């Protein structure tokens, strides 16, 4: 087991990602944040919290998207669906997709398909905490990266929010 | 999480965890149905035949819609106008359809046990959409979903099933499901329409008094009098049935509490239920129909995932 981000580093990284979003999107007039179920929403809610802490008057629409029904491996493995809550239109909006770990890229592919069913976004960006480089199976790259790591197929990256840290098994 | 079964033949074969999984998945599909584009690509590679040997409006449309919302390819078969009228057997018909590479069969048949028979002979996954007077599992699931949506849970709720229990596959599926999910059940109706030994076999209450039953219950699921299945007179007249066992506004107003009224359809207005009850705020009859699509999407989705294991 190897620690990729300790508690303090994780805090700093989330802080940096939030500031990068503020830098590019402030005052968030045409921007919405969507966290991916189940684990991306935990990161997304922390980032939204951080942005709002710095700019309390901001109203930043925040939704949760579940991609279970858009997966390309329905017949290999059945996943339990989670809640989707997007109580706003994404038509012509800048959408920031947030997930914890970017690995093969298949989840993000499914998320983009799912997003299309909610409307035509102006622009979609991807923000991830951990980018597992050299493991991509689809041409998808993040716009905001917490930390890029090199890992092999048999390893597993876990973001532990209970005792905040990111570890590699 | 997975279903413990390959087919959905009846609630009898399901475990409580299966029912929970189907209802939870249905809740997510209900959200899908509120989106601008009410469709997901999950079953893009699945072909489903809807085999209806018996008349149906709601169930057939609901299944077809559920299949289309899941992006499955669908074929519709109705017995009238097919070679079944020329004497082709059920098994031959289905094998011919399956040889055209069909993955799942949704079937309704007037013979109890027809889908169970098919399940022993064909490789495709089968969903029972009603077999004779045996079971109608997806109706019970959507009833449960509707109760859960309205009252929060099924556990400990008092559900009355009122009317033609004898000829009702909806009643049997509902009894199985409600007992498995921890609800209390009373069936009520004329003695001629309630099978013997129901009380002993299922541990449910039997009552011949509708008013007392309504006073007891949180939810009343009112069933249709199935005249087409009755080959002998089991009560004197529809008018008399209405007076003794029909649900009227006056009866509901006398209860001093607001119970939930359900009906699986089609309604005989003025027989088992009066129009002003069926169309009232207490009635969730149309919500049941709406929920039917989401529940059937969940069942098909979960069974399609199971299919690949075989």
Short mmCIF file of C-alpha atoms in Angstrom, two decimals, chain A residues 64-86 91 109 113-119, chain B residues 1-3 21 24-25 28-29 31-32 35-46 70 301-309:
data_model
loop_
_atom_site.label_atom_id
_atom_site.label_comp_id
_atom_site.label_asym_id
_atom_site.label_seq_id
_atom_site.Cartn_x
_atom_site.Cartn_y
_atom_site.Cartn_z
CA UNK A 64 -25.35 14.34 -9.48
CA UNK A 65 -25.25 12.04 -12.47
CA UNK A 66 -25.44 8.25 -12.42
CA UNK A 67 -24.12 6.51 -15.53
CA UNK A 68 -25.13 2.91 -14.75
CA UNK A 69 -27.66 2.69 -17.59
CA UNK A 70 -25.12 4.03 -20.10
CA UNK A 71 -22.34 1.55 -19.37
CA UNK A 72 -20.95 -0.55 -22.21
CA UNK A 73 -20.54 -3.65 -20.03
CA UNK A 74 -24.15 -4.32 -18.99
CA UNK A 75 -23.71 -7.96 -19.95
CA UNK A 76 -20.41 -8.46 -18.17
CA UNK A 77 -21.33 -7.11 -14.80
CA UNK A 78 -24.52 -5.64 -13.42
CA UNK A 79 -24.11 -2.49 -11.37
CA UNK A 80 -26.60 -1.09 -8.92
CA UNK A 81 -27.98 2.23 -10.07
CA UNK A 82 -27.60 5.37 -7.96
CA UNK A 83 -29.63 8.52 -7.85
CA UNK A 84 -29.41 11.14 -10.58
CA UNK A 85 -30.39 14.67 -9.54
CA UNK A 86 -30.02 17.42 -12.09
CA UNK A 91 -28.69 23.62 -22.44
CA UNK A 109 -17.60 8.24 -22.19
CA UNK A 113 -23.66 10.11 -23.47
CA UNK A 114 -25.85 10.55 -20.41
CA UNK A 115 -25.33 14.32 -20.42
CA UNK A 116 -26.55 14.55 -24.01
CA UNK A 117 -29.92 13.25 -22.83
CA UNK A 118 -30.27 16.31 -20.60
CA UNK A 119 -29.59 18.80 -23.36
CA UNK B 1 -26.29 -6.90 -6.65
CA UNK B 2 -28.06 -9.36 -8.88
CA UNK B 3 -31.43 -11.06 -9.09
CA UNK B 21 -33.50 -4.48 -5.91
CA UNK B 24 -34.82 0.51 -6.01
CA UNK B 25 -33.78 0.22 -9.65
CA UNK B 28 -33.85 5.38 -10.79
CA UNK B 29 -35.71 4.58 -14.01
CA UNK B 31 -36.07 9.67 -12.82
CA UNK B 32 -34.98 8.74 -16.35
CA UNK B 35 -35.74 13.70 -18.48
CA UNK B 36 -36.04 15.60 -21.77
CA UNK B 37 -34.85 12.43 -23.54
CA UNK B 38 -36.58 9.56 -21.76
CA UNK B 39 -34.36 6.83 -23.06
CA UNK B 40 -31.19 5.01 -22.04
CA UNK B 41 -29.01 2.76 -24.23
CA UNK B 42 -28.75 -0.15 -21.74
CA UNK B 43 -30.43 -2.90 -23.78
CA UNK B 44 -29.28 -1.80 -27.24
CA UNK B 45 -28.21 -5.33 -28.11
CA UNK B 46 -31.29 -7.11 -26.77
CA UNK B 70 -34.27 0.80 -22.72
CA UNK B 301 -32.82 -4.43 -17.21
CA UNK B 302 -31.96 -6.69 -14.29
CA UNK B 303 -32.95 -9.87 -16.19
CA UNK B 304 -30.96 -8.82 -19.25
CA UNK B 305 -27.88 -8.48 -17.06
CA UNK B 306 -28.51 -11.99 -15.81
CA UNK B 307 -28.89 -13.35 -19.33
CA UNK B 308 -25.20 -13.20 -20.18
CA UNK B 309 -24.26 -15.65 -17.47
#
